[in-house]
């Protein structure tokens, strides 16, 4: 019977050995924090082998559990309460132009003195070294000589055009987080603001929903749409590879709230006998149409892909029995009641062979109950040479949601809550939601990404 410390040490060693072996098999270079070029694994389009993907997840989970085990609790609480400055420093790095200055090809290979940055960027009295030192502890910057800083490899994800930058630049998140605290701190009886009002509305003193608020704010809308594209890019490779799309070739695909049509464009390439309709609100569809014509001129001409204005709060008009309705990153934007209405509008028009594919996170509860070994656990050894992705069973001492490896997903749930009174959902919440809408959940296909594909059919079919 090993102690928690011993158990986690073994798990971490096994995970690191598996990572090392998989890097060698894939002929990937060694990882380095201070490298000035991205590692192939940093590319969002690079899909790691199932064993490498899971070993990374396990190593992060084990490191998180070890940190929880070892860190002095007062230091831990202090660290979390100060975490608000992590995002503030990230924003300062971008908004002062320091990131772009350090990332410039003429400077990227050496460290730059703070005084030079201050003069070049006209930063006056900003105590830049204080900010940069905190960014060092976050692993985004390093300080090879006192007062001289250079970017670390992860910071390359913040360069212009990168998905990471798009996510950081979403406006007003700090305001929403603070309004969430404000709303949550009042008991039900003292509440002046009705519960249906979001923290976003409270923070911006508006009754408009996020989407209506953005409709006449071009800059903010562009920042949002860049971040939405970034989430799509992050799960793109896994969505295409880890789901058996070929079994559905020949069907009509309706991408509900399809945005720029990126998912349909990806599927178009691998499903030569299928047709695609990308639906969205009128102000989005006009941009989507132009985007699709640029990206897939031939398929557009052949009628294999087109756009259509459709509000998903009205009933779908497609009654073809073989229709596949896809909703990616849609339902987590809506409360349960609204999400049920959206799904009912699809179910009302869907034939018995139609499918509804929901591409979203399926949050695991953080249970530690599975510390008792499950019947047929999937281990890193079993994933050796595996081509098809299967998630690992969490070993003893690792929570069922892989703890620290789920941090982004649980934080995304709080973010959805703050902006939209919405949430990321667990499997039991998904089952309840789809059955309330007259659908049945057939299976959940996990992806090498934060998302899974939830396959639903019309009830009884
Ligand atoms: C988070 S984005 C997801 C976009 C796309 N599915 C993707 O994965 O990239 C949500 C999309 O829902 C659309 N949307 C919001 N309300 C809608 C409505 N009532 N009817 C149709 N689309 C809507 C938005 O315009 C936006 O394109």
Coordinates of C-alpha atoms and ligand atoms in Angstrom, one line a residue:
X1 CA 0.0 0.0 0.0
X2 CA 1.8 3.2 -1.2
X3 CA 1.4 6.6 0.3
X4 CA -0.1 9.4 -1.8
X5 CA 3.3 10.9 -2.3
X6 CA 4.8 7.6 -3.5
X7 CA 1.8 6.9 -5.8
X8 CA 2.0 10.3 -7.5
X9 CA 5.7 10.0 -7.9
X10 CA 5.3 6.7 -9.7
X11 CA 2.5 8.1 -11.9
X12 CA 4.5 11.1 -12.8
X13 CA 7.6 9.0 -13.7
X14 CA 5.5 6.7 -15.8
X15 CA 3.9 9.6 -17.6
X16 CA 7.2 11.3 -18.3
X17 CA 8.8 8.1 -19.6
X18 CA 5.8 7.6 -21.9
X19 CA 6.1 11.2 -23.2
X20 CA 9.9 10.7 -23.8
X21 CA 9.2 7.5 -25.7
X22 CA 6.5 9.0 -27.8
X23 CA 8.6 12.0 -28.7
X24 CA 11.3 9.6 -29.9
X25 CA 8.8 7.5 -31.9
X26 CA 7.4 10.6 -33.6
X27 CA 11.0 11.9 -34.1
X28 CA 10.1 15.1 -32.4
X29 CA 12.8 17.4 -31.0
X30 CA 13.4 17.8 -27.2
X31 CA 11.1 20.2 -25.4
X32 CA 12.7 23.4 -24.1
X33 CA 11.1 26.2 -22.1
X34 CA 13.4 28.9 -23.5
X35 CA 13.3 27.9 -27.2
X36 CA 12.7 30.8 -29.5
X37 CA 10.8 28.7 -32.0
X38 CA 7.6 26.7 -31.4
X39 CA 7.9 23.0 -30.9
X40 CA 5.8 20.9 -33.3
X41 CA 3.5 19.9 -30.4
X42 CA 2.7 23.6 -29.9
X43 CA 0.9 23.7 -33.3
X44 CA -2.8 23.5 -32.7
X45 CA -3.1 21.5 -35.9
X46 CA -0.7 18.8 -34.6
X47 CA -2.5 15.8 -33.3
X48 CA -0.3 13.8 -30.8
X49 CA -0.5 10.0 -30.7
X50 CA -3.2 8.8 -28.2
X51 CA -0.5 7.7 -25.8
X52 CA 1.3 11.1 -25.9
X53 CA -1.9 13.0 -25.5
X54 CA -2.9 11.0 -22.5
X55 CA 0.6 10.9 -20.9
X56 CA 0.7 14.7 -21.1
X57 CA -2.7 14.9 -19.4
X58 CA -1.7 12.4 -16.8
X59 CA 1.6 14.2 -16.1
X60 CA -0.2 17.6 -15.6
X61 CA -2.8 15.9 -13.4
X62 CA 0.0 14.3 -11.2
X63 CA 1.9 17.6 -11.0
X64 CA -1.3 19.4 -9.9
X65 CA -2.0 16.7 -7.2
X66 CA 1.6 16.9 -6.0
X67 CA 1.4 20.7 -5.8
X68 CA -1.8 20.4 -3.8
X69 CA -0.1 17.8 -1.5
X70 CA 3.0 19.7 -0.9
X71 CA 2.2 23.4 -1.1
X72 CA 1.8 25.2 2.3
X73 CA -2.0 25.8 2.4
X74 CA -1.7 29.5 3.2
X75 CA 0.6 29.9 0.2
X76 CA -1.9 28.1 -1.9
X77 CA -4.8 30.3 -0.9
X78 CA -2.6 33.4 -1.4
X79 CA -1.5 32.2 -4.8
X80 CA -5.1 31.8 -5.9
X81 CA -6.3 35.1 -4.5
X82 CA -3.4 36.8 -6.4
X83 CA -4.2 34.9 -9.6
X84 CA -6.2 37.9 -10.8
X85 CA -2.9 39.5 -11.5
X86 CA -1.9 36.6 -13.8
X87 CA -4.5 37.8 -16.4
X88 CA -3.7 41.4 -15.7
X89 CA 0.0 40.9 -16.5
X90 CA -0.9 38.9 -19.6
X91 CA -3.0 41.8 -20.8
X92 CA -0.3 44.4 -20.0
X93 CA 2.3 42.3 -21.9
X94 CA 0.1 42.5 -25.0
X95 CA -1.4 46.0 -24.7
X96 CA 1.8 47.8 -24.0
X97 CA 3.4 46.2 -27.1
X98 CA 6.1 44.5 -25.0
X99 CA 5.2 41.1 -26.4
X100 CA 5.5 42.2 -30.0
X101 CA 8.7 44.1 -29.3
X102 CA 10.3 41.0 -27.7
X103 CA 8.9 38.7 -30.5
X104 CA 10.4 40.9 -33.3
X105 CA 12.8 38.6 -35.3
X106 CA 15.6 41.1 -34.7
X107 CA 15.3 40.7 -30.9
X108 CA 13.8 37.2 -30.3
X109 CA 17.2 35.5 -29.8
X110 CA 18.5 37.8 -27.1
X111 CA 17.3 39.4 -23.9
X112 CA 16.3 43.0 -23.9
X113 CA 16.9 45.5 -21.1
X114 CA 13.8 46.9 -19.4
X115 CA 15.1 50.5 -19.9
X116 CA 15.4 49.9 -23.7
X117 CA 11.8 48.6 -23.8
X118 CA 10.5 51.5 -21.7
X119 CA 12.1 54.0 -24.1
X120 CA 11.2 52.3 -27.3
X121 CA 7.6 51.8 -26.3
X122 CA 7.2 55.1 -24.4
X123 CA 6.1 53.3 -21.2
X124 CA 7.1 56.2 -18.9
X125 CA 6.9 55.3 -15.3
X126 CA 5.4 51.8 -15.7
X127 CA 7.3 49.4 -13.3
X128 CA 7.7 47.0 -16.1
X129 CA 10.3 44.7 -14.4
X130 CA 7.7 44.0 -11.7
X131 CA 5.2 42.8 -14.3
X132 CA 7.8 40.9 -16.3
X133 CA 9.1 39.1 -13.2
X134 CA 5.6 37.8 -12.5
X135 CA 5.4 36.7 -16.1
X136 CA 8.7 34.8 -15.5
X137 CA 7.0 32.9 -12.7
X138 CA 4.1 32.1 -15.0
X139 CA 6.6 30.6 -17.5
X140 CA 6.0 33.2 -20.3
X141 CA 9.2 35.2 -19.9
X142 CA 12.7 34.6 -18.5
X143 CA 15.4 36.9 -17.2
X144 CA 18.8 35.6 -18.2
X145 CA 20.5 38.6 -16.7
X146 CA 19.0 40.9 -14.0
X147 CA 16.8 43.5 -15.7
X148 CA 17.0 41.9 -19.2
X149 CA 14.1 39.7 -20.4
X150 CA 13.3 37.4 -23.3
X151 CA 10.2 35.4 -24.2
X152 CA 9.8 31.8 -23.3
X153 CA 8.4 29.3 -25.8
X154 CA 4.8 29.3 -24.6
X155 CA 4.7 33.1 -25.1
X156 CA 5.1 32.6 -28.8
X157 CA 1.4 31.6 -28.7
X158 CA 0.7 35.3 -28.0
X159 CA 2.1 36.6 -31.2
X160 CA -0.1 38.5 -33.7
X161 CA -2.4 36.0 -35.5
X162 CA -2.1 33.3 -32.9
X163 CA -5.0 31.7 -31.2
X164 CA -3.7 32.3 -27.7
X165 CA -3.6 36.1 -28.4
X166 CA -7.2 36.0 -29.6
X167 CA -8.3 34.4 -26.4
X168 CA -6.5 36.9 -24.1
X169 CA -7.9 39.9 -26.1
X170 CA -11.6 39.1 -25.3
X171 CA -12.7 42.4 -23.8
X172 CA -14.1 43.0 -20.3
X173 CA -13.5 39.6 -18.6
X174 CA -12.1 41.2 -15.4
X175 CA -15.2 43.3 -15.1
X176 CA -17.5 40.3 -15.6
X177 CA -15.5 38.2 -13.0
X178 CA -15.9 41.0 -10.5
X179 CA -19.6 41.4 -11.2
X180 CA -20.0 37.6 -10.7
X181 CA -18.5 38.0 -7.2
X182 CA -20.8 40.9 -6.5
X183 CA -23.9 39.0 -7.6
X184 CA -22.9 35.8 -5.7
X185 CA -22.2 37.7 -2.5
X186 CA -25.8 38.8 -2.0
X187 CA -28.2 36.4 -0.5
X188 CA -31.5 35.6 -2.3
X189 CA -33.5 38.1 -0.1
X190 CA -31.0 41.0 -0.5
X191 CA -30.8 40.5 -4.3
X192 CA -31.6 43.7 -6.2
X193 CA -30.6 42.1 -9.5
X194 CA -32.8 39.3 -10.7
X195 CA -31.0 36.0 -11.1
X196 CA -31.8 35.9 -14.8
X197 CA -29.5 38.9 -15.3
X198 CA -26.0 37.9 -16.1
X199 CA -22.8 39.2 -14.5
X200 CA -22.0 40.5 -17.9
X201 CA -25.2 42.6 -17.9
X202 CA -24.6 43.7 -14.4
X203 CA -21.0 44.8 -15.2
X204 CA -22.0 46.7 -18.3
X205 CA -25.3 48.1 -16.9
X206 CA -27.3 46.7 -19.8
X207 CA -30.3 44.5 -20.4
X208 CA -28.9 43.3 -23.7
X209 CA -27.6 39.8 -24.1
X210 CA -24.0 39.4 -25.0
X211 CA -24.8 38.8 -28.7
X212 CA -27.1 41.8 -29.0
X213 CA -24.6 44.0 -27.1
X214 CA -21.9 43.1 -29.6
X215 CA -24.1 43.5 -32.7
X216 CA -23.2 47.3 -33.1
X217 CA -19.8 47.2 -31.5
X218 CA -17.5 46.2 -34.4
X219 CA -14.2 46.1 -32.5
X220 CA -15.5 44.0 -29.6
X221 CA -17.4 41.7 -32.0
X222 CA -14.2 41.1 -34.0
X223 CA -12.3 40.2 -30.8
X224 CA -15.0 37.8 -29.8
X225 CA -15.2 36.2 -33.2
X226 CA -11.4 35.7 -33.2
X227 CA -11.6 34.0 -29.9
X228 CA -14.5 31.7 -31.1
X229 CA -12.4 30.8 -34.1
X230 CA -9.5 30.0 -31.8
X231 CA -11.6 27.5 -29.8
X232 CA -12.6 25.9 -33.1
X233 CA -9.0 25.7 -34.2
X234 CA -8.0 24.1 -30.9
X235 CA -10.3 21.1 -31.4
X236 CA -10.1 21.0 -35.2
X237 CA -7.6 18.2 -35.9
X238 CA -9.1 16.0 -33.2
X239 CA -12.7 16.6 -34.4
X240 CA -11.8 15.5 -38.0
X241 CA -9.7 12.4 -37.0
X242 CA -11.3 11.0 -33.8
X243 CA -14.9 10.7 -35.0
X244 CA -16.1 8.2 -37.7
X245 CA -17.4 10.8 -40.1
X246 CA -17.1 8.5 -43.1
X247 CA -20.0 6.5 -41.8
X248 CA -22.2 9.6 -42.4
X249 CA -20.9 10.5 -45.9
X250 CA -23.7 11.1 -48.4
X251 CA -25.9 12.9 -45.8
X252 CA -27.1 16.5 -45.6
X253 CA -25.2 18.3 -42.8
X254 CA -26.8 21.4 -41.2
X255 CA -24.3 23.4 -39.1
X256 CA -26.6 25.3 -36.7
X257 CA -25.0 28.6 -35.6
X258 CA -22.1 27.6 -37.8
X259 CA -20.3 31.0 -37.6
X260 CA -17.6 31.3 -40.3
X261 CA -18.4 27.8 -41.5
X262 CA -14.9 26.4 -40.5
X263 CA -16.3 23.1 -39.3
X264 CA -18.3 22.5 -42.5
X265 CA -15.3 23.5 -44.6
X266 CA -13.2 20.9 -42.8
X267 CA -15.8 18.2 -43.2
X268 CA -16.4 19.0 -46.8
X269 CA -12.8 17.9 -47.5
X270 CA -13.3 14.4 -46.0
X271 CA -16.9 13.7 -47.0
X272 CA -17.0 14.0 -50.8
X273 CA -20.6 12.8 -51.1
X274 CA -22.2 15.1 -48.5
X275 CA -23.9 18.5 -48.7
X276 CA -23.5 21.3 -46.1
X277 CA -25.7 24.2 -45.1
X278 CA -24.2 26.7 -42.6
X279 CA -26.9 28.5 -40.7
X280 CA -26.5 31.6 -38.6
X281 CA -28.0 35.0 -37.9
X282 CA -28.2 37.5 -40.8
X283 CA -25.3 39.8 -39.8
X284 CA -23.0 36.7 -39.6
X285 CA -24.2 34.8 -42.7
X286 CA -23.2 37.6 -45.1
X287 CA -19.6 37.3 -43.9
X288 CA -19.7 33.5 -43.8
X289 CA -20.9 33.4 -47.4
X290 CA -17.9 35.4 -48.6
X291 CA -15.5 33.4 -46.4
X292 CA -16.8 30.1 -47.8
X293 CA -16.6 31.3 -51.4
X294 CA -13.0 32.3 -50.8
X295 CA -12.0 29.0 -49.2
X296 CA -14.0 26.5 -51.3
X297 CA -15.0 28.1 -54.6
X298 CA -15.5 24.8 -56.5
X299 CA -17.6 23.2 -53.9
X300 CA -19.7 26.4 -53.6
X301 CA -20.3 26.4 -57.3
X302 CA -21.3 22.7 -57.2
X303 CA -23.9 23.5 -54.5
X304 CA -22.1 21.2 -52.0
X305 CA -21.9 24.0 -49.4
X306 CA -24.1 27.1 -48.9
X307 CA -25.2 29.4 -46.2
X308 CA -28.7 30.2 -44.9
X309 CA -30.2 32.7 -42.4
X310 CA -31.8 30.7 -39.6
X311 CA -32.5 31.6 -36.0
X312 CA -32.2 28.4 -34.0
X313 CA -35.1 29.6 -31.8
X314 CA -37.5 28.7 -34.7
X315 CA -38.3 25.2 -36.0
X316 CA -35.9 23.7 -38.6
X317 CA -37.4 23.2 -42.0
X318 CA -35.3 20.2 -43.0
X319 CA -37.3 17.0 -42.9
X320 CA -34.9 14.8 -44.9
X321 CA -34.6 11.6 -43.0
X322 CA -30.8 11.5 -43.4
X323 CA -30.0 15.0 -42.1
X324 CA -27.2 15.5 -39.6
X325 CA -27.6 18.6 -37.4
X326 CA -24.3 19.8 -35.9
X327 CA -24.0 22.2 -33.0
X328 CA -20.5 23.1 -32.1
X329 CA -19.9 25.4 -29.2
X330 CA -23.5 26.5 -29.2
X331 CA -25.4 25.0 -26.2
X332 CA -22.8 26.0 -23.6
X333 CA -23.8 29.6 -24.4
X334 CA -27.4 29.0 -23.3
X335 CA -29.3 28.2 -20.1
X336 CA -31.0 24.8 -19.8
X337 CA -34.4 26.2 -20.9
X338 CA -33.0 27.9 -24.0
X339 CA -30.8 24.9 -24.9
X340 CA -33.9 22.6 -24.7
X341 CA -35.8 25.0 -27.0
X342 CA -33.0 25.0 -29.5
X343 CA -32.8 21.2 -29.5
X344 CA -36.7 20.9 -29.6
X345 CA -36.7 23.1 -32.8
X346 CA -34.3 20.6 -34.4
X347 CA -36.1 17.5 -33.1
X348 CA -39.4 18.9 -34.4
X349 CA -38.2 18.8 -38.0
X350 CA -35.9 15.8 -37.8
X351 CA -36.7 12.5 -39.4
X352 CA -36.2 9.2 -37.5
X353 CA -32.8 8.5 -39.1
X354 CA -31.5 12.1 -38.5
X355 CA -28.7 12.6 -36.1
X356 CA -27.9 15.5 -33.8
X357 CA -24.2 15.9 -33.1
X358 CA -23.3 18.2 -30.2
X359 CA -19.6 19.2 -30.1
X360 CA -19.0 20.5 -26.6
X361 CA -17.1 19.8 -23.4
X362 CA -18.4 16.9 -21.2
X363 CA -17.3 17.9 -17.8
X364 CA -16.3 15.0 -15.4
X365 CA -17.3 15.5 -11.8
X366 CA -14.1 15.8 -9.8
X367 CA -14.9 12.6 -7.9
X368 CA -12.1 10.6 -6.3
X369 CA -14.4 7.6 -5.9
X370 CA -12.7 5.8 -8.8
X371 CA -9.6 5.5 -6.7
X372 CA -10.7 1.9 -6.4
X373 CA -9.4 0.4 -9.7
X374 CA -12.1 0.1 -12.4
X375 CA -12.7 -3.3 -14.1
X376 CA -10.9 -2.8 -17.3
X377 CA -8.7 0.2 -16.9
X378 CA -7.1 1.8 -19.9
X379 CA -3.4 2.3 -19.0
X380 CA -0.6 4.1 -20.8
X381 CA 0.8 0.7 -21.6
X382 CA -2.3 -0.3 -23.4
X383 CA -2.2 2.9 -25.5
X384 CA 1.3 2.0 -26.8
X385 CA 1.0 1.9 -30.6
X386 CA -2.7 2.6 -30.5
X387 CA -4.1 4.6 -33.4
X388 CA -7.6 5.1 -32.1
X389 CA -8.0 7.4 -29.2
X390 CA -9.3 6.1 -25.9
X391 CA -9.1 8.2 -22.7
X392 CA -7.0 6.8 -19.9
X393 CA -8.7 5.5 -16.7
X394 CA -7.6 7.8 -13.9
X395 CA -5.2 5.8 -11.7
X396 CA -5.3 5.8 -7.9
X397 CA -4.6 9.4 -6.5
X398 CA -5.7 11.1 -9.7
X399 CA -9.3 12.6 -9.6
X400 CA -11.7 11.4 -12.3
X401 CA -11.5 14.8 -14.1
X402 CA -7.7 14.6 -14.1
X403 CA -7.6 17.6 -11.7
X404 CA -5.2 20.3 -12.9
X405 CA -5.6 19.0 -16.5
X406 CA -9.3 20.1 -16.3
X407 CA -8.6 23.6 -15.0
X408 CA -9.3 25.2 -18.4
X409 CA -12.6 23.4 -18.8
X410 CA -13.9 24.3 -15.3
X411 CA -12.7 27.9 -15.7
X412 CA -14.5 28.0 -19.1
X413 CA -17.7 26.9 -17.3
X414 CA -17.4 29.9 -14.9
X415 CA -16.7 32.2 -17.8
X416 CA -19.9 30.9 -19.6
X417 CA -21.8 31.5 -16.4
X418 CA -20.5 35.1 -16.0
X419 CA -21.2 36.1 -19.6
X420 CA -24.4 34.2 -20.4
X421 CA -25.8 32.4 -17.3
X422 CA -24.8 29.3 -19.1
X423 CA -22.4 26.5 -18.3
X424 CA -20.3 23.5 -19.4
X425 CA -22.2 20.3 -18.6
X426 CA -21.5 16.9 -17.2
X427 CA -22.7 13.7 -18.9
X428 CA -25.7 13.4 -16.6
X429 CA -26.6 17.0 -17.3
X430 CA -26.3 16.3 -21.1
X431 CA -28.5 13.2 -20.8
X432 CA -31.2 15.2 -18.9
X433 CA -31.0 18.1 -21.3
X434 CA -31.3 16.1 -24.6
X435 CA -34.1 13.9 -23.2
X436 CA -36.1 17.0 -22.2
X437 CA -35.8 18.1 -25.8
X438 CA -37.2 14.7 -27.2
X439 CA -33.8 13.3 -28.2
X440 CA -31.9 10.4 -26.9
X441 CA -28.2 10.4 -26.2
X442 CA -26.7 7.4 -28.1
X443 CA -23.0 7.8 -27.4
X444 CA -20.3 10.2 -26.4
X445 CA -17.1 10.1 -28.6
X446 CA -14.2 11.5 -26.7
X447 CA -11.7 13.6 -28.7
X448 CA -8.0 14.5 -28.2
X449 CA -9.3 17.9 -27.2
X450 CA -11.3 19.5 -24.4
X451 CA -14.5 18.6 -26.4
X452 CA -16.3 15.4 -27.1
X453 CA -18.9 14.6 -29.8
X454 CA -22.3 13.8 -28.2
X455 CA -24.4 11.7 -30.7
X456 CA -28.2 12.1 -30.3
X457 CA -31.2 10.8 -32.2
X458 CA -34.9 11.5 -32.1
X459 CA -36.4 9.7 -29.2
X460 CA -37.5 6.1 -30.0
X461 CA -35.6 5.9 -33.3
Ligands
LIG1 C1 -19.7 30.3 -30.1 S1 -20.2 30.6 -31.8 C2 -19.9 29.1 -32.5 C3 -19.7 29.1 -34.0 C4 -19.4 27.8 -34.7 N1 -20.4 26.8 -34.4 C5 -18.0 27.3 -34.4 O1 -17.9 26.3 -33.7 O2 -17.1 28.0 -34.8 C6 -21.9 30.8 -31.6 C7 -22.6 31.1 -32.9 O3 -24.0 31.0 -32.7 C8 -24.6 32.1 -33.4 N2 -25.9 32.4 -32.9 C9 -26.2 33.1 -31.8 N3 -27.5 33.2 -31.6 C10 -28.1 32.6 -32.7 C11 -29.5 32.3 -33.0 N4 -30.5 32.8 -32.3 N5 -29.7 31.7 -34.2 C12 -28.7 31.2 -34.9 N6 -27.4 31.4 -34.6 C13 -27.1 32.1 -33.5 C14 -23.6 33.2 -33.3 O4 -23.8 34.2 -34.3 C15 -22.3 32.4 -33.5 O5 -21.9 32.3 -34.8

